[in-house]
Amino acid sequence: MAGKKSIPQERLPALQQIYDTLCFYLGFYDDEKHMVRQILDSEFVKPYFKEYRRDYLEITTQLEDIDCDELFGWCRSVNAFASPRYTSSSPNKEGWTALDHAAHFLVHVLHFSWQNDGEWTHGKFDPDNDQNIESDTEFHQVWAVLRYLQAEWEAANMEGWEVSGLDETFANLLSSEP
């Protein structure tokens, strides 16, 4: 899709509510909420969402809502953080599923952040270490960023966009935190 479409005015209140939940989940409150927008537009997130948008959102006919637990299990089962399929900067994406695209986004955002003193600093994905909740928290936070950015894109580009389901997903964020 050429050019950025604007989000219809009537959809903005629903997105604002979801944005506020994202801010709270990431640990930014009232006078700090603008910092979340800075993260979303930063070099740590923006280029990877641009790729996700180009290679998944703009070409698929049926978008999927990526469940965090499903993505977490997928990344764990395919060893996504060590697999060239997801760590490569230019993998062959033929036949990729929504989970593949989401895993690629997540792996790249976290790796880039870890290596460049970004927002997420833990340094590794370690789901088998019960005492290391920081790894799980970072995973959940980047998933939430992806879901929010996808919601913005959908609100701007999908005629039948509805917040139902998505608002529940974000309302459940706080209860799903590791």
PDB file of N, CA, C and O in Angstrom, residues 64-107:
ATOM      1  N   GLU A  64      -4.515 -12.638  11.031  1.00  0.00           N
ATOM      2  CA  GLU A  64      -4.734 -13.413  12.245  1.00  0.00           C
ATOM      3  C   GLU A  64      -4.388 -12.571  13.460  1.00  0.00           C
ATOM      4  O   GLU A  64      -3.463 -11.767  13.420  1.00  0.00           O
ATOM      5  N   ASP A  65      -5.124 -12.789  14.540  1.00  0.00           N
ATOM      6  CA  ASP A  65      -4.759 -12.214  15.825  1.00  0.00           C
ATOM      7  C   ASP A  65      -3.776 -13.183  16.466  1.00  0.00           C
ATOM      8  O   ASP A  65      -4.133 -14.322  16.770  1.00  0.00           O
ATOM      9  N   ILE A  66      -2.567 -12.741  16.632  1.00  0.00           N
ATOM     10  CA  ILE A  66      -1.518 -13.598  17.178  1.00  0.00           C
ATOM     11  C   ILE A  66      -1.638 -13.620  18.700  1.00  0.00           C
ATOM     12  O   ILE A  66      -1.461 -12.600  19.361  1.00  0.00           O
ATOM     13  N   ASP A  67      -1.927 -14.776  19.242  1.00  0.00           N
ATOM     14  CA  ASP A  67      -2.010 -14.958  20.689  1.00  0.00           C
ATOM     15  C   ASP A  67      -0.592 -15.030  21.261  1.00  0.00           C
ATOM     16  O   ASP A  67       0.276 -15.712  20.714  1.00  0.00           O
ATOM     17  N   CYS A  68      -0.362 -14.339  22.354  1.00  0.00           N
ATOM     18  CA  CYS A  68       0.973 -14.283  22.953  1.00  0.00           C
ATOM     19  C   CYS A  68       1.464 -15.659  23.387  1.00  0.00           C
ATOM     20  O   CYS A  68       2.603 -16.034  23.121  1.00  0.00           O
ATOM     21  N   ASP A  69       0.615 -16.414  24.049  1.00  0.00           N
ATOM     22  CA  ASP A  69       1.033 -17.734  24.520  1.00  0.00           C
ATOM     23  C   ASP A  69       1.331 -18.672  23.354  1.00  0.00           C
ATOM     24  O   ASP A  69       2.276 -19.462  23.413  1.00  0.00           O
ATOM     25  N   GLU A  70       0.538 -18.561  22.297  1.00  0.00           N
ATOM     26  CA  GLU A  70       0.783 -19.379  21.113  1.00  0.00           C
ATOM     27  C   GLU A  70       2.116 -19.006  20.462  1.00  0.00           C
ATOM     28  O   GLU A  70       2.905 -19.868  20.079  1.00  0.00           O
ATOM     29  N   LEU A  71       2.383 -17.705  20.361  1.00  0.00           N
ATOM     30  CA  LEU A  71       3.650 -17.248  19.792  1.00  0.00           C
ATOM     31  C   LEU A  71       4.822 -17.661  20.670  1.00  0.00           C
ATOM     32  O   LEU A  71       5.856 -18.096  20.171  1.00  0.00           O
ATOM     33  N   PHE A  72       4.662 -17.544  21.969  1.00  0.00           N
ATOM     34  CA  PHE A  72       5.707 -17.945  22.909  1.00  0.00           C
ATOM     35  C   PHE A  72       6.031 -19.427  22.720  1.00  0.00           C
ATOM     36  O   PHE A  72       7.198 -19.812  22.603  1.00  0.00           O
ATOM     37  N   GLY A  73       4.997 -20.260  22.672  1.00  0.00           N
ATOM     38  CA  GLY A  73       5.195 -21.693  22.472  1.00  0.00           C
ATOM     39  C   GLY A  73       5.841 -21.992  21.126  1.00  0.00           C
ATOM     40  O   GLY A  73       6.706 -22.868  21.014  1.00  0.00           O
ATOM     41  N   TRP A  74       5.421 -21.253  20.102  1.00  0.00           N
ATOM     42  CA  TRP A  74       5.994 -21.426  18.753  1.00  0.00           C
ATOM     43  C   TRP A  74       7.491 -21.094  18.769  1.00  0.00           C
ATOM     44  O   TRP A  74       8.313 -21.860  18.270  1.00  0.00           O
ATOM     45  N   CYS A  75       7.830 -19.938  19.327  1.00  0.00           N
ATOM     46  CA  CYS A  75       9.237 -19.520  19.374  1.00  0.00           C
ATOM     47  C   CYS A  75      10.084 -20.527  20.149  1.00  0.00           C
ATOM     48  O   CYS A  75      11.218 -20.817  19.767  1.00  0.00           O
ATOM     49  N   ARG A  76       9.515 -21.035  21.182  1.00  0.00           N
ATOM     50  CA  ARG A  76      10.218 -22.046  21.980  1.00  0.00           C
ATOM     51  C   ARG A  76      10.396 -23.337  21.188  1.00  0.00           C
ATOM     52  O   ARG A  76      11.474 -23.906  21.150  1.00  0.00           O
ATOM     53  N   SER A  77       9.341 -23.797  20.524  1.00  0.00           N
ATOM     54  CA  SER A  77       9.387 -25.087  19.825  1.00  0.00           C
ATOM     55  C   SER A  77      10.297 -25.069  18.600  1.00  0.00           C
ATOM     56  O   SER A  77      10.891 -26.085  18.256  1.00  0.00           O
ATOM     57  N   VAL A  78      10.417 -23.923  17.937  1.00  0.00           N
ATOM     58  CA  VAL A  78      11.274 -23.838  16.743  1.00  0.00           C
ATOM     59  C   VAL A  78      12.623 -23.194  17.056  1.00  0.00           C
ATOM     60  O   VAL A  78      13.410 -22.962  16.146  1.00  0.00           O
ATOM     61  N   ASN A  79      12.876 -22.926  18.335  1.00  0.00           N
ATOM     62  CA  ASN A  79      14.117 -22.288  18.769  1.00  0.00           C
ATOM     63  C   ASN A  79      14.372 -21.021  17.943  1.00  0.00           C
ATOM     64  O   ASN A  79      15.464 -20.826  17.386  1.00  0.00           O
ATOM     65  N   ALA A  80      13.368 -20.174  17.853  1.00  0.00           N
ATOM     66  CA  ALA A  80      13.372 -19.016  16.967  1.00  0.00           C
ATOM     67  C   ALA A  80      14.541 -18.071  17.193  1.00  0.00           C
ATOM     68  O   ALA A  80      15.069 -17.498  16.244  1.00  0.00           O
ATOM     69  N   PHE A  81      14.980 -17.917  18.428  1.00  0.00           N
ATOM     70  CA  PHE A  81      16.040 -16.958  18.719  1.00  0.00           C
ATOM     71  C   PHE A  81      17.420 -17.451  18.287  1.00  0.00           C
ATOM     72  O   PHE A  81      18.383 -16.690  18.305  1.00  0.00           O
ATOM     73  N   ALA A  82      17.502 -18.720  17.875  1.00  0.00           N
ATOM     74  CA  ALA A  82      18.763 -19.266  17.366  1.00  0.00           C
ATOM     75  C   ALA A  82      18.652 -19.728  15.914  1.00  0.00           C
ATOM     76  O   ALA A  82      19.654 -20.034  15.286  1.00  0.00           O
ATOM     77  N   SER A  83      17.447 -19.768  15.397  1.00  0.00           N
ATOM     78  CA  SER A  83      17.208 -20.290  14.057  1.00  0.00           C
ATOM     79  C   SER A  83      17.459 -19.236  12.980  1.00  0.00           C
ATOM     80  O   SER A  83      16.868 -18.153  13.018  1.00  0.00           O
ATOM     81  N   PRO A  84      18.293 -19.564  11.975  1.00  0.00           N
ATOM     82  CA  PRO A  84      18.522 -18.621  10.876  1.00  0.00           C
ATOM     83  C   PRO A  84      17.226 -18.236  10.159  1.00  0.00           C
ATOM     84  O   PRO A  84      17.132 -17.145   9.590  1.00  0.00           O
ATOM     85  N   ARG A  85      16.235 -19.096  10.211  1.00  0.00           N
ATOM     86  CA  ARG A  85      14.936 -18.786   9.586  1.00  0.00           C
ATOM     87  C   ARG A  85      14.355 -17.486  10.151  1.00  0.00           C
ATOM     88  O   ARG A  85      13.682 -16.744   9.447  1.00  0.00           O
ATOM     89  N   TYR A  86      14.619 -17.208  11.417  1.00  0.00           N
ATOM     90  CA  TYR A  86      14.073 -16.018  12.072  1.00  0.00           C
ATOM     91  C   TYR A  86      15.127 -14.953  12.363  1.00  0.00           C
ATOM     92  O   TYR A  86      14.803 -13.776  12.456  1.00  0.00           O
ATOM     93  N   THR A  87      16.377 -15.347  12.521  1.00  0.00           N
ATOM     94  CA  THR A  87      17.425 -14.380  12.845  1.00  0.00           C
ATOM     95  C   THR A  87      18.020 -13.715  11.617  1.00  0.00           C
ATOM     96  O   THR A  87      18.585 -12.635  11.719  1.00  0.00           O
ATOM     97  N   SER A  88      17.884 -14.335  10.466  1.00  0.00           N
ATOM     98  CA  SER A  88      18.429 -13.768   9.229  1.00  0.00           C
ATOM     99  C   SER A  88      17.736 -12.454   8.888  1.00  0.00           C
ATOM    100  O   SER A  88      16.522 -12.319   9.076  1.00  0.00           O
ATOM    101  N   SER A  89      18.499 -11.523   8.360  1.00  0.00           N
ATOM    102  CA  SER A  89      17.901 -10.243   7.986  1.00  0.00           C
ATOM    103  C   SER A  89      17.149 -10.326   6.659  1.00  0.00           C
ATOM    104  O   SER A  89      16.342  -9.455   6.354  1.00  0.00           O
ATOM    105  N   SER A  90      17.396 -11.373   5.885  1.00  0.00           N
ATOM    106  CA  SER A  90      16.657 -11.521   4.620  1.00  0.00           C
ATOM    107  C   SER A  90      16.333 -12.993   4.340  1.00  0.00           C
ATOM    108  O   SER A  90      16.839 -13.582   3.402  1.00  0.00           O
ATOM    109  N   PRO A  91      15.476 -13.571   5.184  1.00  0.00           N
ATOM    110  CA  PRO A  91      15.120 -14.979   4.986  1.00  0.00           C
ATOM    111  C   PRO A  91      14.148 -15.167   3.818  1.00  0.00           C
ATOM    112  O   PRO A  91      13.480 -14.223   3.397  1.00  0.00           O
ATOM    113  N   ASN A  92      14.087 -16.378   3.328  1.00  0.00           N
ATOM    114  CA  ASN A  92      13.081 -16.732   2.331  1.00  0.00           C
ATOM    115  C   ASN A  92      11.767 -16.906   3.089  1.00  0.00           C
ATOM    116  O   ASN A  92      11.621 -17.828   3.890  1.00  0.00           O
ATOM    117  N   LYS A  93      10.797 -16.052   2.833  1.00  0.00           N
ATOM    118  CA  LYS A  93       9.538 -16.067   3.584  1.00  0.00           C
ATOM    119  C   LYS A  93       8.417 -16.790   2.846  1.00  0.00           C
ATOM    120  O   LYS A  93       7.265 -16.716   3.260  1.00  0.00           O
ATOM    121  N   GLU A  94       8.763 -17.494   1.805  1.00  0.00           N
ATOM    122  CA  GLU A  94       7.746 -18.233   1.050  1.00  0.00           C
ATOM    123  C   GLU A  94       7.078 -19.259   1.968  1.00  0.00           C
ATOM    124  O   GLU A  94       7.738 -20.028   2.652  1.00  0.00           O
ATOM    125  N   GLY A  95       5.758 -19.235   1.980  1.00  0.00           N
ATOM    126  CA  GLY A  95       5.004 -20.183   2.787  1.00  0.00           C
ATOM    127  C   GLY A  95       4.930 -19.837   4.265  1.00  0.00           C
ATOM    128  O   GLY A  95       4.454 -20.638   5.064  1.00  0.00           O
ATOM    129  N   TRP A  96       5.375 -18.663   4.642  1.00  0.00           N
ATOM    130  CA  TRP A  96       5.352 -18.286   6.052  1.00  0.00           C
ATOM    131  C   TRP A  96       3.927 -18.072   6.549  1.00  0.00           C
ATOM    132  O   TRP A  96       3.065 -17.562   5.832  1.00  0.00           O
ATOM    133  N   THR A  97       3.706 -18.438   7.795  1.00  0.00           N
ATOM    134  CA  THR A  97       2.431 -18.221   8.469  1.00  0.00           C
ATOM    135  C   THR A  97       2.497 -16.908   9.260  1.00  0.00           C
ATOM    136  O   THR A  97       3.564 -16.298   9.372  1.00  0.00           O
ATOM    137  N   ALA A  98       1.378 -16.525   9.819  1.00  0.00           N
ATOM    138  CA  ALA A  98       1.351 -15.347  10.687  1.00  0.00           C
ATOM    139  C   ALA A  98       2.324 -15.518  11.856  1.00  0.00           C
ATOM    140  O   ALA A  98       3.008 -14.566  12.252  1.00  0.00           O
ATOM    141  N   LEU A  99       2.407 -16.727  12.401  1.00  0.00           N
ATOM    142  CA  LEU A  99       3.339 -16.983  13.504  1.00  0.00           C
ATOM    143  C   LEU A  99       4.786 -16.794  13.067  1.00  0.00           C
ATOM    144  O   LEU A  99       5.604 -16.275  13.828  1.00  0.00           O
ATOM    145  N   ASP A 100       5.116 -17.210  11.856  1.00  0.00           N
ATOM    146  CA  ASP A 100       6.471 -17.013  11.347  1.00  0.00           C
ATOM    147  C   ASP A 100       6.813 -15.528  11.283  1.00  0.00           C
ATOM    148  O   ASP A 100       7.886 -15.108  11.728  1.00  0.00           O
ATOM    149  N   HIS A 101       5.907 -14.740  10.731  1.00  0.00           N
ATOM    150  CA  HIS A 101       6.152 -13.304  10.600  1.00  0.00           C
ATOM    151  C   HIS A 101       6.268 -12.644  11.980  1.00  0.00           C
ATOM    152  O   HIS A 101       7.150 -11.803  12.198  1.00  0.00           O
ATOM    153  N   ALA A 102       5.387 -13.021  12.892  1.00  0.00           N
ATOM    154  CA  ALA A 102       5.430 -12.448  14.242  1.00  0.00           C
ATOM    155  C   ALA A 102       6.709 -12.851  14.969  1.00  0.00           C
ATOM    156  O   ALA A 102       7.329 -12.024  15.653  1.00  0.00           O
ATOM    157  N   ALA A 103       7.129 -14.104  14.814  1.00  0.00           N
ATOM    158  CA  ALA A 103       8.372 -14.562  15.441  1.00  0.00           C
ATOM    159  C   ALA A 103       9.564 -13.788  14.887  1.00  0.00           C
ATOM    160  O   ALA A 103      10.447 -13.363  15.643  1.00  0.00           O
ATOM    161  N   HIS A 104       9.590 -13.581  13.586  1.00  0.00           N
ATOM    162  CA  HIS A 104      10.686 -12.826  12.954  1.00  0.00           C
ATOM    163  C   HIS A 104      10.730 -11.406  13.523  1.00  0.00           C
ATOM    164  O   HIS A 104      11.816 -10.905  13.876  1.00  0.00           O
ATOM    165  N   PHE A 105       9.575 -10.748  13.621  1.00  0.00           N
ATOM    166  CA  PHE A 105       9.506  -9.411  14.203  1.00  0.00           C
ATOM    167  C   PHE A 105      10.065  -9.419  15.620  1.00  0.00           C
ATOM    168  O   PHE A 105      10.933  -8.618  15.977  1.00  0.00           O
ATOM    169  N   LEU A 106       9.564 -10.313  16.436  1.00  0.00           N
ATOM    170  CA  LEU A 106       9.948 -10.372  17.837  1.00  0.00           C
ATOM    171  C   LEU A 106      11.439 -10.632  18.009  1.00  0.00           C
ATOM    172  O   LEU A 106      12.107  -9.958  18.802  1.00  0.00           O
ATOM    173  N   VAL A 107      11.964 -11.592  17.281  1.00  0.00           N
ATOM    174  CA  VAL A 107      13.384 -11.935  17.375  1.00  0.00           C
ATOM    175  C   VAL A 107      14.238 -10.729  16.988  1.00  0.00           C
ATOM    176  O   VAL A 107      15.200 -10.387  17.685  1.00  0.00           O
TER     177      VAL A 107
END
